[in-house]
JSON list of C-alpha atoms in Angstrom, two decimals:
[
{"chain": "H", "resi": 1402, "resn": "UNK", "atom": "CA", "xyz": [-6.14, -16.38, -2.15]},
{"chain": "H", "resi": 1403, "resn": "UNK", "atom": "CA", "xyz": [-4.15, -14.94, -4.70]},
{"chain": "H", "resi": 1404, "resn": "UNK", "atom": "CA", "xyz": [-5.52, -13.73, -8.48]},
{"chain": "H", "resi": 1405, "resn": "UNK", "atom": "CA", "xyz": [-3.37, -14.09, -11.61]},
{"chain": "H", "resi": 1406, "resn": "UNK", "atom": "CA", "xyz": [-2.59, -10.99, -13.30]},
{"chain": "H", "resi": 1407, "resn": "UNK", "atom": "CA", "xyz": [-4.66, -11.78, -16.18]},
{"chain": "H", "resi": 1408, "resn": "UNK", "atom": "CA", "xyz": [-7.94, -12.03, -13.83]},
{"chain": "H", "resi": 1409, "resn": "UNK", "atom": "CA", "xyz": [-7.04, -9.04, -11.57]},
{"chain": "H", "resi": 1410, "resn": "UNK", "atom": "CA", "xyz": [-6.43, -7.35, -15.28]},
{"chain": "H", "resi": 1411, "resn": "UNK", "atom": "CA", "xyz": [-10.20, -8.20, -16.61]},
{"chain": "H", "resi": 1412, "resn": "UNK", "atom": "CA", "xyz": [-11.67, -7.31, -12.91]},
{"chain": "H", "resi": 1413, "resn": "UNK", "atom": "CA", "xyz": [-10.20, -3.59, -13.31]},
{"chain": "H", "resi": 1414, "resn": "UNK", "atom": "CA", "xyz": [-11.96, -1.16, -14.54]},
{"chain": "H", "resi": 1415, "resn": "UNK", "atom": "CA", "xyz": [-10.88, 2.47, -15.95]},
{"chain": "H", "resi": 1416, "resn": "UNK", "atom": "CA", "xyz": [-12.90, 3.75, -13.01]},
{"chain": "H", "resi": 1417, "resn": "UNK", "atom": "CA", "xyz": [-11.01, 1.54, -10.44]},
{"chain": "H", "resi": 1418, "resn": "UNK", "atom": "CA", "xyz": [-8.22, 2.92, -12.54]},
{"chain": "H", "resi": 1419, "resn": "UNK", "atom": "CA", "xyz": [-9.10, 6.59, -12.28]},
{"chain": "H", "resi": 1420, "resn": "UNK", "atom": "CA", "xyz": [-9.06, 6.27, -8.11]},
{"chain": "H", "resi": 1421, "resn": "UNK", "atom": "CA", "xyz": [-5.38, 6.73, -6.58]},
{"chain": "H", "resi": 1422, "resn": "UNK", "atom": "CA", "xyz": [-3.84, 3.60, -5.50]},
{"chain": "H", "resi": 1423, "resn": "UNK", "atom": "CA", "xyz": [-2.00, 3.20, -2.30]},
{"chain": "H", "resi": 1424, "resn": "UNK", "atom": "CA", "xyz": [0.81, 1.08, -0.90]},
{"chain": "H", "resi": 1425, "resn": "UNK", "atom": "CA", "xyz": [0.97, 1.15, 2.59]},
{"chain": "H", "resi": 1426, "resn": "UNK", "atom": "CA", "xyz": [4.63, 0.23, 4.01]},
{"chain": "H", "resi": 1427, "resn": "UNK", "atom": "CA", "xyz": [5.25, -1.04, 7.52]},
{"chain": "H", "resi": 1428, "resn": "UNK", "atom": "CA", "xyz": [7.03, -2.81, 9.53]},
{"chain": "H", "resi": 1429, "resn": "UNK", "atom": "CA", "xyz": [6.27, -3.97, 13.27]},
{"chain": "H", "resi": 1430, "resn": "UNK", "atom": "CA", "xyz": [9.67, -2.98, 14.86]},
{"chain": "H", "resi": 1431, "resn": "UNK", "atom": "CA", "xyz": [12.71, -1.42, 14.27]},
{"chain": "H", "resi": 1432, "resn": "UNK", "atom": "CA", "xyz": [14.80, -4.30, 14.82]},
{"chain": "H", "resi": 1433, "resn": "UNK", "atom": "CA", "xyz": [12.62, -5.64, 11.79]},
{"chain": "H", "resi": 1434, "resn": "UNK", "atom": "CA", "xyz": [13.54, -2.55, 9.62]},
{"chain": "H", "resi": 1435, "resn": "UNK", "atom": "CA", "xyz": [17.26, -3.34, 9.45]},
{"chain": "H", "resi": 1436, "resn": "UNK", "atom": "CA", "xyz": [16.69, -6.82, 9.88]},
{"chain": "H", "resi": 1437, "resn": "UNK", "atom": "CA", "xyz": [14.35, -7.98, 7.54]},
{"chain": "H", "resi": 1438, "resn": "UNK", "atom": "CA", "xyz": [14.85, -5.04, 4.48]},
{"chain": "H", "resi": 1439, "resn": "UNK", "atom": "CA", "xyz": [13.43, -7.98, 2.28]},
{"chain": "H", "resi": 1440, "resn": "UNK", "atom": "CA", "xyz": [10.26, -7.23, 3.18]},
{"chain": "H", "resi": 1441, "resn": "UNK", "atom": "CA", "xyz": [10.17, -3.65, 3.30]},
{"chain": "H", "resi": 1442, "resn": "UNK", "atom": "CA", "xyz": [11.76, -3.94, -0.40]},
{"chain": "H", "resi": 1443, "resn": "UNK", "atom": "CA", "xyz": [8.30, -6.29, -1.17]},
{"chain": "H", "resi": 1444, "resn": "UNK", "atom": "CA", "xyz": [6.28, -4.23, -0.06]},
{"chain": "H", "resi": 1445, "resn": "UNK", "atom": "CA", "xyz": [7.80, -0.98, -1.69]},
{"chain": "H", "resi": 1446, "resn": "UNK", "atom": "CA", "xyz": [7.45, -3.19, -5.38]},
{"chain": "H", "resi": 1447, "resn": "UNK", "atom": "CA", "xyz": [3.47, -3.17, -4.65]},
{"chain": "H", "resi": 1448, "resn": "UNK", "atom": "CA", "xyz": [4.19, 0.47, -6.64]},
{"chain": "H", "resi": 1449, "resn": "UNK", "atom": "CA", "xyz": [5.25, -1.51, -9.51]},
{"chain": "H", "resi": 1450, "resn": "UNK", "atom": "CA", "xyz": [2.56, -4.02, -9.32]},
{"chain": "H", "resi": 1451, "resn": "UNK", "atom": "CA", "xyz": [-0.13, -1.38, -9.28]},
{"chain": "H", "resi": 1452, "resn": "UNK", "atom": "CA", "xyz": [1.14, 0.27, -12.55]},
{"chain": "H", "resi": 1453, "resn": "UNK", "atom": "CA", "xyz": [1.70, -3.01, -14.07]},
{"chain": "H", "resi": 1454, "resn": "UNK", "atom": "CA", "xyz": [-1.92, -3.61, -13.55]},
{"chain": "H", "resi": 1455, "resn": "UNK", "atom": "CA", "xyz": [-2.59, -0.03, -15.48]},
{"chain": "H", "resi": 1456, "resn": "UNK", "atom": "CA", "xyz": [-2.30, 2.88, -12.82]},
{"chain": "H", "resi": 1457, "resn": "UNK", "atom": "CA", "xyz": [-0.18, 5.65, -13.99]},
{"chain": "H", "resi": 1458, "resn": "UNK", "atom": "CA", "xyz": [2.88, 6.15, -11.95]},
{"chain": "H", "resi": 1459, "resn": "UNK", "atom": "CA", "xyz": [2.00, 9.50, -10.77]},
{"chain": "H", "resi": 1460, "resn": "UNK", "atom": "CA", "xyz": [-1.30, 8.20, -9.10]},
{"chain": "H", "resi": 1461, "resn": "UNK", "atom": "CA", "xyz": [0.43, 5.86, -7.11]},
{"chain": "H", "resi": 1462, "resn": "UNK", "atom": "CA", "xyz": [0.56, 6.97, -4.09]},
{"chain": "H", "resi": 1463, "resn": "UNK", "atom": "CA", "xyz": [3.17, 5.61, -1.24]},
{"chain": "H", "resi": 1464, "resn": "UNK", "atom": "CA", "xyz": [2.45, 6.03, 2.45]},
{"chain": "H", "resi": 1465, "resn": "UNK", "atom": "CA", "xyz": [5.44, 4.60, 4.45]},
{"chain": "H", "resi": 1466, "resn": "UNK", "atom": "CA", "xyz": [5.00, 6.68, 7.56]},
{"chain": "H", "resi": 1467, "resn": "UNK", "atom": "CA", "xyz": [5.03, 3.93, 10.21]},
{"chain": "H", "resi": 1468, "resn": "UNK", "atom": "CA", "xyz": [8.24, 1.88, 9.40]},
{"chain": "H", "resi": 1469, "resn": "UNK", "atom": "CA", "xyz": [9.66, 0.15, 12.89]},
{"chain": "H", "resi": 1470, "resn": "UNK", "atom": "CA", "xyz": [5.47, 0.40, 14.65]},
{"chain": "H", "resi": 1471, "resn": "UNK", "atom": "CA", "xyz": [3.36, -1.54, 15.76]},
{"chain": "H", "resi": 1472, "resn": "UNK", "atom": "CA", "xyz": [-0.19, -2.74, 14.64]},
{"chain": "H", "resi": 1473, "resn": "UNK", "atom": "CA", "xyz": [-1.60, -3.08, 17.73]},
{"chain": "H", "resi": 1474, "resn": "UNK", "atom": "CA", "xyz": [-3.37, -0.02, 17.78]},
{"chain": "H", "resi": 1475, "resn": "UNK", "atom": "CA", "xyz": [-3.63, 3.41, 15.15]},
{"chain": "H", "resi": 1476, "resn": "UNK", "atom": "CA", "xyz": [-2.89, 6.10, 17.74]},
{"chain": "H", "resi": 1477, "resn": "UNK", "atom": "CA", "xyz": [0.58, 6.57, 16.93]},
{"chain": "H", "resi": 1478, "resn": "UNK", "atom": "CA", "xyz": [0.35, 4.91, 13.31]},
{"chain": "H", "resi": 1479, "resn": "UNK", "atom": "CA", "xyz": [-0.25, 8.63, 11.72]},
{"chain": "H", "resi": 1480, "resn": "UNK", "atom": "CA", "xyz": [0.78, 7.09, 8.49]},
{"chain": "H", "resi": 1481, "resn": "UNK", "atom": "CA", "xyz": [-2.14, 4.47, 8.61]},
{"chain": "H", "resi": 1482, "resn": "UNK", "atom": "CA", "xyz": [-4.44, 7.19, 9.79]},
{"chain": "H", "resi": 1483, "resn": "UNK", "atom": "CA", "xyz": [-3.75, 9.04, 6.79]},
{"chain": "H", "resi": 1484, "resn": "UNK", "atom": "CA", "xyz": [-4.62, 6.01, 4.41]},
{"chain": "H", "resi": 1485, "resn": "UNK", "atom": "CA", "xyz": [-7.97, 5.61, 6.15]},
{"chain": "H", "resi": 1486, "resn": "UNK", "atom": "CA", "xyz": [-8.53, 9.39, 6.07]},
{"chain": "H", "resi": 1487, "resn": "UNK", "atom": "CA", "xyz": [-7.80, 8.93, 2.11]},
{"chain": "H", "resi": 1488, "resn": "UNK", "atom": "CA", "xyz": [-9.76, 6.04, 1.19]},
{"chain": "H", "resi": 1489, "resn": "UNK", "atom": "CA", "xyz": [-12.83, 6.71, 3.23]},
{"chain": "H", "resi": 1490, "resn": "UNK", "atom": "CA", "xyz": [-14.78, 8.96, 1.18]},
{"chain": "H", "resi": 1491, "resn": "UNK", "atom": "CA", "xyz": [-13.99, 6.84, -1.59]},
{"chain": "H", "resi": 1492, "resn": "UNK", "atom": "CA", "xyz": [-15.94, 4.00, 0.54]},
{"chain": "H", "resi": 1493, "resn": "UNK", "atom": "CA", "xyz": [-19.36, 6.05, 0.02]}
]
């Protein structure tokens, strides 16, 4: 289900705000890399979205180590196992 920008906007916080935000970029194959660039481009503009909902630029951060893998399992997705190693503490 997708929120408006004016509800996302009242949901977030300053604290939400003083966390880093991450975009994580993949795609499931190569093939889909130079195929489908569309979607890599989306996915790359979640950066924009995040400081258009109030995140500084700087705390953005991009993780876009796993272009052209696969999601069937994290072994080799080391840029996926870096976003869990970030958020996680911030879980607790």
């Amino acid at each position: 289900m997708l929120i408006s920008s004016t509800v996302a906007d009242e949901r977030l916080t300053t604290a939400h705000r003083a966390k880093l935000a991450y975009v994580y970029v993949r795609q499931s194959s190569m093939n889909q890399v130079r195929q489908h660039q569309e979607s890599t481009q989306l996915q790359y503009r979640l950066v924009d979205r995040a400081i258009g909902l109030g995140w500084p630029p700087e705390r953005v951060q991009v993780i876009d180590e796993d272009l052209g893998k696969s999601g069937a399992g994290a072994v080799d997705r080391h840029g996926f196992q870096k976003l869990i190693a970030e958020i996680t503490p911030a879980l607790w």
